[in-house]
Short mmCIF file of C-alpha atoms and ligand atoms in Angstrom, two decimals:
data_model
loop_
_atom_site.label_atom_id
_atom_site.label_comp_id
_atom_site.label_asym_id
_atom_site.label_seq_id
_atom_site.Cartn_x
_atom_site.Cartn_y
_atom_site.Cartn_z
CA UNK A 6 -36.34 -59.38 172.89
CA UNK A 7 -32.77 -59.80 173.53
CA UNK A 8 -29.55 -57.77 173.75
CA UNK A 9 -28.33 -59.11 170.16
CA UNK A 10 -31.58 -58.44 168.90
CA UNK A 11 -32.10 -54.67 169.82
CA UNK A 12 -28.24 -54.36 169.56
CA UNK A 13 -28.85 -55.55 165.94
CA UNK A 14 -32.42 -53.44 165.22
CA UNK A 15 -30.23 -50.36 166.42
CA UNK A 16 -27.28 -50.74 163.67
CA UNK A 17 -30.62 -50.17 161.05
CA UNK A 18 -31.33 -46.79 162.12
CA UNK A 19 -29.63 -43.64 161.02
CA UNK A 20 -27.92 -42.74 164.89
CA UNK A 21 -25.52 -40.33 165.43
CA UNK A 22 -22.62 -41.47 167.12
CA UNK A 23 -22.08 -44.97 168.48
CA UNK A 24 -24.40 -46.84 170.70
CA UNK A 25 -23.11 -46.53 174.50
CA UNK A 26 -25.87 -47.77 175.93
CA UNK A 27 -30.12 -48.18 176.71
CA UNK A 28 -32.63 -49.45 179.20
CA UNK A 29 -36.15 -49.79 179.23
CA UNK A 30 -38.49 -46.58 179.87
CA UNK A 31 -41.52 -45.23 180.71
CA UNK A 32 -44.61 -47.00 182.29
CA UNK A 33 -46.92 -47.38 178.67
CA UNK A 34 -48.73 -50.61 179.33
CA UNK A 35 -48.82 -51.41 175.14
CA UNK A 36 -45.59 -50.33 173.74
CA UNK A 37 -41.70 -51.89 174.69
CA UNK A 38 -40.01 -48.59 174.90
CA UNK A 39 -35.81 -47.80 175.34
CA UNK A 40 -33.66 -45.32 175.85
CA UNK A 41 -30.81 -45.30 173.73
CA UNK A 42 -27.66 -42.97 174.51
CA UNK A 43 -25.55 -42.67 171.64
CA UNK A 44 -21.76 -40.91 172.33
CA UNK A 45 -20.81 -38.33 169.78
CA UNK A 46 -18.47 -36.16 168.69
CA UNK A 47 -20.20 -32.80 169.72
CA UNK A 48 -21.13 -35.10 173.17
CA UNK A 49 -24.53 -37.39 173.96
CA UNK A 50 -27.68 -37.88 171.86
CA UNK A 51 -30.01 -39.75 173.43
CA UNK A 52 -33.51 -41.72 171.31
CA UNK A 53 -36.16 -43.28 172.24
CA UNK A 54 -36.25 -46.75 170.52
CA UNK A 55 -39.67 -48.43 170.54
CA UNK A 56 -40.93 -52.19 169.83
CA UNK A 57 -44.67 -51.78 168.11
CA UNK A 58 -47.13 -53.74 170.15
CA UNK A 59 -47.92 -56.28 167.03
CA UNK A 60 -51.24 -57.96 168.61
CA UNK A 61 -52.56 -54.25 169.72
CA UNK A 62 -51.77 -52.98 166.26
CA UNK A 63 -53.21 -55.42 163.50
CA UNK A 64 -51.31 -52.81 160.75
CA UNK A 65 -48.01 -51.49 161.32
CA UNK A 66 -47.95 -49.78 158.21
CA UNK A 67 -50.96 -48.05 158.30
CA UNK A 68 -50.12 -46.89 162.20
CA UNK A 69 -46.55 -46.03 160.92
CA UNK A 70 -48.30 -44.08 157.56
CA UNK A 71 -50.63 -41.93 160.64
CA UNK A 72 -47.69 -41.16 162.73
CA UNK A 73 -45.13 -40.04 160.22
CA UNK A 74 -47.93 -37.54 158.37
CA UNK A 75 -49.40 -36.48 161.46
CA UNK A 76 -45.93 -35.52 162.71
CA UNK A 77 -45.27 -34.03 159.42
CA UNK A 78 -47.97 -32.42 159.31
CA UNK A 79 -47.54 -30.46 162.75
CA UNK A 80 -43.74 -29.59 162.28
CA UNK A 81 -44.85 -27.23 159.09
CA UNK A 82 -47.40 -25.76 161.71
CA UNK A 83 -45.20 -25.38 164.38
CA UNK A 84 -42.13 -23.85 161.71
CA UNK A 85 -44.89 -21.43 161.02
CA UNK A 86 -45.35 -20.48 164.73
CA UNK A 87 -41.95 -20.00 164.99
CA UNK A 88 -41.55 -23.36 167.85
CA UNK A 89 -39.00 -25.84 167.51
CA UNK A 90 -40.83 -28.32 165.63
CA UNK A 91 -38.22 -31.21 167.30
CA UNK A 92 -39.12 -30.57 171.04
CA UNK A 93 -43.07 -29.71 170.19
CA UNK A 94 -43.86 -33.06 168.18
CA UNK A 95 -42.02 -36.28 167.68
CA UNK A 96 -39.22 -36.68 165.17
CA UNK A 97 -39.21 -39.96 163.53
CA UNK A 98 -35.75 -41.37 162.81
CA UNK A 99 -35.33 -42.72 159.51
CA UNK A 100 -33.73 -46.65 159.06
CA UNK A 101 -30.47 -46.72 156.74
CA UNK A 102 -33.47 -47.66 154.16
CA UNK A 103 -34.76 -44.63 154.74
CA UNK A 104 -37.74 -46.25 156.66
CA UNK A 105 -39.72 -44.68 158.98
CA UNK A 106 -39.43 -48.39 160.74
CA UNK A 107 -38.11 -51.80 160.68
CA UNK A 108 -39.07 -55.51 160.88
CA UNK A 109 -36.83 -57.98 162.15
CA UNK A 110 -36.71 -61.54 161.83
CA UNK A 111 -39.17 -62.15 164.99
CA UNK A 112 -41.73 -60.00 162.57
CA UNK A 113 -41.27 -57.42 165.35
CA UNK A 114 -41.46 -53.92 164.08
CA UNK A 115 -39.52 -51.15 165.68
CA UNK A 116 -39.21 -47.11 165.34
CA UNK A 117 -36.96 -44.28 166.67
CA UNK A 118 -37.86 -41.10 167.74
CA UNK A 119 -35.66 -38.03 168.84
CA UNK A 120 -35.29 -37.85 172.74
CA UNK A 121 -37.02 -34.84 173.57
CA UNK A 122 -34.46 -33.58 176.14
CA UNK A 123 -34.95 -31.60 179.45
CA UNK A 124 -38.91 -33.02 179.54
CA UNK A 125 -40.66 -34.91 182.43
CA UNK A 126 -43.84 -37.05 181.92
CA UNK A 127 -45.87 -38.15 185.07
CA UNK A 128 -48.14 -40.99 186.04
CA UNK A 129 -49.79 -38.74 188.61
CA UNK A 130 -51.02 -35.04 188.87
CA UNK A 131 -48.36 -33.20 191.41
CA UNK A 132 -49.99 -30.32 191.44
CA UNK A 133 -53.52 -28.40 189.85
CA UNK A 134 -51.18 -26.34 187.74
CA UNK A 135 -49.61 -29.25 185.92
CA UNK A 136 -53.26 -30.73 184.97
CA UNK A 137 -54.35 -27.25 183.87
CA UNK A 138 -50.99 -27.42 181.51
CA UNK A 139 -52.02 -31.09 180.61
CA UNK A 140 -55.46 -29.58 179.23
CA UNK A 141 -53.98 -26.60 177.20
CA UNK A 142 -51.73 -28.71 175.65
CA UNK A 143 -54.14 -31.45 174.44
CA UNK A 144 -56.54 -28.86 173.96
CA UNK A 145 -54.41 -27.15 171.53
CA UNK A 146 -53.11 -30.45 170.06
CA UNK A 147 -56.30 -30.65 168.98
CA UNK A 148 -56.74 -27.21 167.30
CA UNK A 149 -53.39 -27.86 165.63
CA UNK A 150 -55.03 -31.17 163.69
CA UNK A 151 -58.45 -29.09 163.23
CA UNK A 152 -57.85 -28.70 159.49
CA UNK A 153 -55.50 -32.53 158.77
CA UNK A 154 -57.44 -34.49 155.86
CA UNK A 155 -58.85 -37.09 158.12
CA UNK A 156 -60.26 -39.53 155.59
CA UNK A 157 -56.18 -39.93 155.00
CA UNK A 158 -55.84 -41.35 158.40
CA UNK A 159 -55.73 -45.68 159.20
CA UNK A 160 -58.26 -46.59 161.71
CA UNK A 161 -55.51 -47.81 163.72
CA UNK A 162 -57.82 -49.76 165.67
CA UNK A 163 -61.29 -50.20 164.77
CA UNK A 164 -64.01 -49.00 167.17
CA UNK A 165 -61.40 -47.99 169.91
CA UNK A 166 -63.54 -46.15 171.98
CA UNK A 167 -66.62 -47.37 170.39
CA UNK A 168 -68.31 -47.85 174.32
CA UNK A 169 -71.04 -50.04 173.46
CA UNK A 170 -68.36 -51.97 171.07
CA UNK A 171 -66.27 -52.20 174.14
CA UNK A 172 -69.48 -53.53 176.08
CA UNK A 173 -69.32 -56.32 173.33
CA UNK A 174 -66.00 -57.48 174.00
CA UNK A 175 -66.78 -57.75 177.99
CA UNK A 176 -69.90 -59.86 177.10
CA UNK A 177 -68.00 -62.18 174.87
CA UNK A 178 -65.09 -61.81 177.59
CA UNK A 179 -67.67 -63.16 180.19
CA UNK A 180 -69.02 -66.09 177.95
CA UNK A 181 -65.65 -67.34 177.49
CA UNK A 182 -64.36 -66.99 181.01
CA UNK A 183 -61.47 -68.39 179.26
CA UNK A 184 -59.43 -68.46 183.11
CA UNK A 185 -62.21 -69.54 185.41
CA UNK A 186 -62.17 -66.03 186.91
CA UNK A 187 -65.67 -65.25 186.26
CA UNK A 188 -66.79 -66.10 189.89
CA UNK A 189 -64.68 -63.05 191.16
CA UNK A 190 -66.13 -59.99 189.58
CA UNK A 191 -69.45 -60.11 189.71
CA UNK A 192 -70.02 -56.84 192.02
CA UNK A 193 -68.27 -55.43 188.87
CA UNK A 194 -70.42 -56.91 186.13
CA UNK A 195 -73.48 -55.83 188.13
CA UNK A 196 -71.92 -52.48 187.98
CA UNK A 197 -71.53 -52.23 184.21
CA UNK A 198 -74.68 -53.70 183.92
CA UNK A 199 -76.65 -51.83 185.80
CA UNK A 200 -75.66 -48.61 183.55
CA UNK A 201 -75.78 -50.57 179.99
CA UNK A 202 -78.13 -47.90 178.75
CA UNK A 203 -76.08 -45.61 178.92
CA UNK A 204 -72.98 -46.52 177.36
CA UNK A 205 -73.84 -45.81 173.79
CA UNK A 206 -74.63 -42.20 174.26
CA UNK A 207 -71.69 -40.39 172.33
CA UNK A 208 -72.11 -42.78 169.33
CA UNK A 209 -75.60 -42.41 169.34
CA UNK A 210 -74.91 -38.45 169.72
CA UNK A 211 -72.48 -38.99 166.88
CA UNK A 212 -74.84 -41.22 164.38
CA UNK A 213 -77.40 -38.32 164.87
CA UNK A 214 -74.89 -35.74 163.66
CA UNK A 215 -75.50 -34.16 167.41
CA UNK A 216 -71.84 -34.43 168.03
CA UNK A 217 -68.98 -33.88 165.20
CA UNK A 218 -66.12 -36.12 164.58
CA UNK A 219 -62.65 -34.68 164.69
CA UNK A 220 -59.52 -35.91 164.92
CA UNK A 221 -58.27 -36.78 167.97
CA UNK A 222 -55.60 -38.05 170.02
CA UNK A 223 -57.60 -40.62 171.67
CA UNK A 224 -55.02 -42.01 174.52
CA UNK A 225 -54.53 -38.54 176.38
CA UNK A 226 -53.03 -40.14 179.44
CA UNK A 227 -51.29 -37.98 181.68
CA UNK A 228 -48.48 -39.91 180.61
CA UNK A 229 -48.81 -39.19 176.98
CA UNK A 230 -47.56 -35.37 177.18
CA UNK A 231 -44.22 -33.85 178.12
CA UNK A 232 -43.53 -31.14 179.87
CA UNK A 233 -40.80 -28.68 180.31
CA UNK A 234 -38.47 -29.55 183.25
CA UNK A 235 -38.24 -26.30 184.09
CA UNK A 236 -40.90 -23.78 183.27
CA UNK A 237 -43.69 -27.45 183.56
CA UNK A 238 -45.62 -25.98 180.57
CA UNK A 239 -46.72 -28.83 178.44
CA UNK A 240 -44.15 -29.47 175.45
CA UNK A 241 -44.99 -32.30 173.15
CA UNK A 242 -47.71 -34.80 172.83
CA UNK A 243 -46.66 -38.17 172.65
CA UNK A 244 -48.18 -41.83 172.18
CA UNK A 245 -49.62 -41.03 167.98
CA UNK A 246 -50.34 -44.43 167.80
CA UNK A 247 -54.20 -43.74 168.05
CA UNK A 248 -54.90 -40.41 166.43
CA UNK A 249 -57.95 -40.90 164.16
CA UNK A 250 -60.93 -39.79 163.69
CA UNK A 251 -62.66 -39.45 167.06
CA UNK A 252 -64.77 -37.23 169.64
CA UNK A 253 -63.24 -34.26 171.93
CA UNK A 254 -64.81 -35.64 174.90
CA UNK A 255 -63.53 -38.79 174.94
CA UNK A 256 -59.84 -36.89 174.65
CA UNK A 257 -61.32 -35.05 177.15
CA UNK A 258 -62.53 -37.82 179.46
CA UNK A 259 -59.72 -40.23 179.29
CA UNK A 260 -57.72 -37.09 180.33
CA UNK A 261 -59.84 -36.85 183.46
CA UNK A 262 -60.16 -40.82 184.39
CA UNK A 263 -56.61 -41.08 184.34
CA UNK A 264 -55.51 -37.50 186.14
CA UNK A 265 -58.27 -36.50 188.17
CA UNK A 266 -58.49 -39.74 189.90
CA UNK A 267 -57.20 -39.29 193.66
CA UNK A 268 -55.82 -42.71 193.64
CA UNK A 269 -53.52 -44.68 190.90
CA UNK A 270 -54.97 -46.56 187.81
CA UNK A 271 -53.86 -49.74 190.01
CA UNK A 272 -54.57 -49.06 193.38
CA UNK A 273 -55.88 -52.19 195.08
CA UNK A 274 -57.78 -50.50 197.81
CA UNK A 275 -60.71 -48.73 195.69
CA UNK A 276 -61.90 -46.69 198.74
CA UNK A 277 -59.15 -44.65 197.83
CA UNK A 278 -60.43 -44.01 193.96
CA UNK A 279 -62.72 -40.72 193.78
CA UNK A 280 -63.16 -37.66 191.86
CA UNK A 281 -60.84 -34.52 192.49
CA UNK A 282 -63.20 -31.91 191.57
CA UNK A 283 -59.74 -29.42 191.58
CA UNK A 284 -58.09 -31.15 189.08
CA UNK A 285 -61.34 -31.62 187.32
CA UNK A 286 -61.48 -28.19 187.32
CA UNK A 287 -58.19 -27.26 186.47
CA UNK A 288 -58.56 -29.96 183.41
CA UNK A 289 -61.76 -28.04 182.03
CA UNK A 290 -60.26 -24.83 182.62
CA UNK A 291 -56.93 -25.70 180.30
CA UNK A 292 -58.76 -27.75 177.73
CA UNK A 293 -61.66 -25.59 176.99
CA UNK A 294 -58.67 -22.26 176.64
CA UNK A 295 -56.54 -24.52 174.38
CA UNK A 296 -59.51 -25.27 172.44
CA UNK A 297 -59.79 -22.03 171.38
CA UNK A 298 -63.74 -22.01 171.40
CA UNK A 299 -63.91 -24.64 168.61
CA UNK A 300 -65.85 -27.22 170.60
CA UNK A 301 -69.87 -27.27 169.94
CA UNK A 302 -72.20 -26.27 172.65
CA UNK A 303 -73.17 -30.05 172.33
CA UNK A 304 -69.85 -30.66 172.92
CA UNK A 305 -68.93 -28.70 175.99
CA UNK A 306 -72.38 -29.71 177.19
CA UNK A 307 -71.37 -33.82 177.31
CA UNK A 308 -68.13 -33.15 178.67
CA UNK A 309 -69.07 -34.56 181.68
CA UNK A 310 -70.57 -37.68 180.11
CA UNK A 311 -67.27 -38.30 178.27
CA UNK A 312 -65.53 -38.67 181.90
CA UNK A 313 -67.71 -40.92 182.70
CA UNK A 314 -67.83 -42.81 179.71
CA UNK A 315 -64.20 -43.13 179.31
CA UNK A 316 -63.82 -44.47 183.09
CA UNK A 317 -66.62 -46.73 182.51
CA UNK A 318 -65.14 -47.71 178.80
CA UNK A 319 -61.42 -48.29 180.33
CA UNK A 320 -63.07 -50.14 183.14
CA UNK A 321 -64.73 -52.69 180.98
CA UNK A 322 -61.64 -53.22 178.93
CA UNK A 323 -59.43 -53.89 182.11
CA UNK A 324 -62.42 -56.16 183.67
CA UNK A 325 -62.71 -58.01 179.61
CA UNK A 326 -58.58 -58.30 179.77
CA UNK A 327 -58.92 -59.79 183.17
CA UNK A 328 -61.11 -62.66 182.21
CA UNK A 329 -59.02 -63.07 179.21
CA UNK A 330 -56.19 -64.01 180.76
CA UNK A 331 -54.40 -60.09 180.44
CA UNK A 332 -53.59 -60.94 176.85
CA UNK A 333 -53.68 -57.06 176.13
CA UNK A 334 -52.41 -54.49 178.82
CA UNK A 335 -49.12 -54.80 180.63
CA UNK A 336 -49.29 -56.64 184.11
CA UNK A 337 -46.45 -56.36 186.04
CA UNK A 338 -48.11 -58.60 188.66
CA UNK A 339 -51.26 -60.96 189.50
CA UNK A 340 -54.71 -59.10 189.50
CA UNK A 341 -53.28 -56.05 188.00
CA UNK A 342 -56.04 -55.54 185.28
CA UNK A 343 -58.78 -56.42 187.75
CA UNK A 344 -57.10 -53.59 190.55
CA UNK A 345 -57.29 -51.29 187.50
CA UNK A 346 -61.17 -52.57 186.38
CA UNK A 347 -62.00 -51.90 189.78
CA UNK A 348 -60.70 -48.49 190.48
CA UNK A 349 -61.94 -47.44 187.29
CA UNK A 350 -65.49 -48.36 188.54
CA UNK A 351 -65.04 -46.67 191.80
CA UNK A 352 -64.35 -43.31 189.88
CA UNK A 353 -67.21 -43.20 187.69
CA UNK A 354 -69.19 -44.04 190.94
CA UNK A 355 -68.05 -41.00 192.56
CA UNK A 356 -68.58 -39.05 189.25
CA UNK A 357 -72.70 -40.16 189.60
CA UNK A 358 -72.32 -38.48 193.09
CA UNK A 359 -70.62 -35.07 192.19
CA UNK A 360 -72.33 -34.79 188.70
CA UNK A 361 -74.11 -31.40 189.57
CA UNK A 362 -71.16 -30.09 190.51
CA UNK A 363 -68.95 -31.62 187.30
CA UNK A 364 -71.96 -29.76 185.39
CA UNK A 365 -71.60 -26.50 187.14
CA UNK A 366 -67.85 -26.19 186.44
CA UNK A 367 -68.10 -26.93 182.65
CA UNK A 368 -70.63 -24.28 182.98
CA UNK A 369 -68.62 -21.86 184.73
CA UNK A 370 -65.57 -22.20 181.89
CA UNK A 371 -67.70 -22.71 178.79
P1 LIG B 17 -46.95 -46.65 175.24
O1 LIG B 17 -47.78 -46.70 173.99
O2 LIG B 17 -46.49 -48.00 175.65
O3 LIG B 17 -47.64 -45.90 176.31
P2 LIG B 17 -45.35 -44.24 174.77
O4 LIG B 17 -45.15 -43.86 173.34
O5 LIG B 17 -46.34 -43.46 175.53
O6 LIG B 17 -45.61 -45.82 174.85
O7 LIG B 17 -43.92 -44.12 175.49
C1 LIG B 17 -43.71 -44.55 176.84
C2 LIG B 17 -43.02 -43.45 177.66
O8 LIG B 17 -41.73 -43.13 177.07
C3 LIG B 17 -43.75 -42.13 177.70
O9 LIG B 17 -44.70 -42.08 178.73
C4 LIG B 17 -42.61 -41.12 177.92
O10 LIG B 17 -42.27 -41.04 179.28
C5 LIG B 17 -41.44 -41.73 177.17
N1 LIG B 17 -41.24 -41.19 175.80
C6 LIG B 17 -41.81 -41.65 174.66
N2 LIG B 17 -41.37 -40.96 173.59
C7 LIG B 17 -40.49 -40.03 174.05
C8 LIG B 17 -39.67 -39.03 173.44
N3 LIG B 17 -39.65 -38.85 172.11
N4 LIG B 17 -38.87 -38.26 174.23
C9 LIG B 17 -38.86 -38.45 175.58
N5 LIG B 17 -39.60 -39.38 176.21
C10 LIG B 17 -40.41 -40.17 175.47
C1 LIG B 18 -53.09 -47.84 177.01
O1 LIG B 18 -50.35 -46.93 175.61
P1 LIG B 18 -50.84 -46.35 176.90
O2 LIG B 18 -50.31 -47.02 178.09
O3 LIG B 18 -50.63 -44.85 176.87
C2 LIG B 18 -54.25 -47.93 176.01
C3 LIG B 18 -55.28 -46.85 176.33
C4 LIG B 18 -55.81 -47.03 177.74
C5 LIG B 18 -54.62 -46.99 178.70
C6 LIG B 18 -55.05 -47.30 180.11
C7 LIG B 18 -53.49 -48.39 172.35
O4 LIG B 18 -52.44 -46.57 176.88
O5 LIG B 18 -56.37 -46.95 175.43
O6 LIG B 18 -56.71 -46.00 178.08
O7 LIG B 18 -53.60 -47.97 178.33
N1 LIG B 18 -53.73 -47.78 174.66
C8 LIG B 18 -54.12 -48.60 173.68
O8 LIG B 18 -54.06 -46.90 180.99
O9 LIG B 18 -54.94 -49.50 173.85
MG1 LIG B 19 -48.16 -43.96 176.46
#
């Protein structure tokens, strides 16, 4: 991607203004994302200009078709409620075409969303309060899609958080050791195997019509919500590229491996990695409010089992990247994937040792 190229993908949107400037943003580790600031007559308006991760996302079209009816779909909802339907969901720009993207002559596809002005997004929990806002907004992100046709939506990407799937991948990962790193993680492939049996039980919950499927967000990073710079109440959920069909508590649990960990996704010294049982709290607390009582007793009851699973799932998926040369994720430096494998291990091994207590806060909310 170079300046003439992005320069050139810019002059095919509909901007207002002229183009004064962008730079890279945000720390997603799939996406290319930019900043654009554009200098008009009534001042600056600002977009976010993304670059569609083409080897994550097999069809752009599809993806493009979910994100631009599920955005749709929400602004009518949030008209009704009286919000302001371009700071509480995205706002797709459309191309001079009147696309909702483009394709350049690299086959790279690209989209532009509004700037949602006077937000923050964090990579870590600052304070209890934040997560609890985290969980009412994804909570109620969720209640807002209750009633969207789902059988409309692309399976973006086929068995995403399909665990045992993602089990798969690791094995065939291993086999091919395609990097002759095998030797160095096998404390973590004892560790994965060790708890094989119980990696497939959400889909196993699902298959037995135990559990129901919904759609979901299905990446609810900490990063993947902003919040109000001012009154930190969470604004606008971010990062469609995955909402599909799916289960609450793996939206729920990818929430908590992510925020509730006391050290970074990264963090090379694992003895740092644990469980926050606050934040856990303050997590089950917002989500199970912004839920409005929809989930299943089923489903509150496993909400502990899709923390786990999710840590364990990401973990494998870092550790199968790892030993496929980090074809997938973002590394911004040597062992990167295997830092995050391994601290994603180290937090569902704290979760085995504070499970009663995981179990006796869902309780204490439900
Ligand atoms: P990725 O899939 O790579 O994670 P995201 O869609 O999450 O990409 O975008 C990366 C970051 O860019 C987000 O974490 C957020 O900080 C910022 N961002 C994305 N869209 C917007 C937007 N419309 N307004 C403001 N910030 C945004
Ligand atoms: C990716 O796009 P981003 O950075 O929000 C990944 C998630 C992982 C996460 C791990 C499409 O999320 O599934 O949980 O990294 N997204 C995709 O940090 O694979
Ligand atoms: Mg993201």
């Amino acid at each position: 991607m170079n300046t003439e190229s992005i320069e050139a993908v810019l002059k095919r949107f509909q901007l207002e203004g002229e183009v004064s400037g962008y730079r890279s943003y945000g720390s997603g580790h799939i996406n290319s994302t930019f900043l654009v600031n554009c200098d008009t007559q009534n001042g600056r308006k600002r977009y976010i200009l993304q670059c569609m991760n083409r080897d994550v996302f097999q069809n752009i079209d599809g993806l493009m078709h979910n994100i631009a009816s599920v955005t749709e779909f929400l602004r009518e909802k949030i008209i009704g409620a009286h919000g302001d339907p371009e700071r509480e969901t995205l706002t797709l720009v459309k191309s001079v075409d009147d696309e909702n993207y483009v394709t350049d002559v690299e086959g790279n596809s690209w989209r532009v969303y509004l700037f949602v002005e006077d937000t923050i997004s964090f990579d870590a929990v600052e304070k209890p309060e934040d997560f609890y806002q985290s969980g009412l907004a994804f909570g109620h992100f969720q209640r807002l899609l209750a009633d969207y046709p789902a059988e409309t939506l692309v399976e973006t990407i086929p068995d995403f958080h399909n665990t045992p799937v993602r089990f798969q991948q690791l094995e065939e990962a291993v086999k091919g050791d395609k990097e002759g790193r095998l030797c160095e993680v096998k404390p973590e492939l004892d560790f994965v195997m060790a708890r094989k049996e119980q990696l497939g039980v959400a889909v196993d919950m699902l298959k037995a019509g135990k559990i129901p499927l919904r759609v979901t967000h299905n990446d609810t990073k900490l990063n993947n919500i902003l919040m109000d710079k001012d009154t930190r109440k969470g604004i606008c959920i971010i990062d469609l590229d995955t909402v599909m069909p799916g289960l609450s508590i793996h939206d729920f649990g990818d929430s908590i491996r992510f925020g509730a960990n006391t050290a970074a996704e990264d963090e090379p010294d694992t003895s740092k990695a644990s469980l926050s049982l606050p934040l856990f709290e303050a997590y089950v607390k917002g989500f199970l409010s912004g839920c409005e009582g929809s989930l299943t007793k089923e489903e509150v009851d496993m909400l502990p089992m899709g923390a786990k699973l999710m840590t364990m799932e990401c973990g494998m998926r870092f550790l199968a990247d790892y030993l496929n040369g980090d074809v997938y994720f973002k590394i911004h430096r040597d062992r990167q994937n295997l830092d995050r494998a391994r601290t994603q291990f180290a937090l569902a091994a704290d979760m085995e040792k504070k499970w009663e207590q995981m179990c006796a806060i869902v309780n204490r909310y439900r």
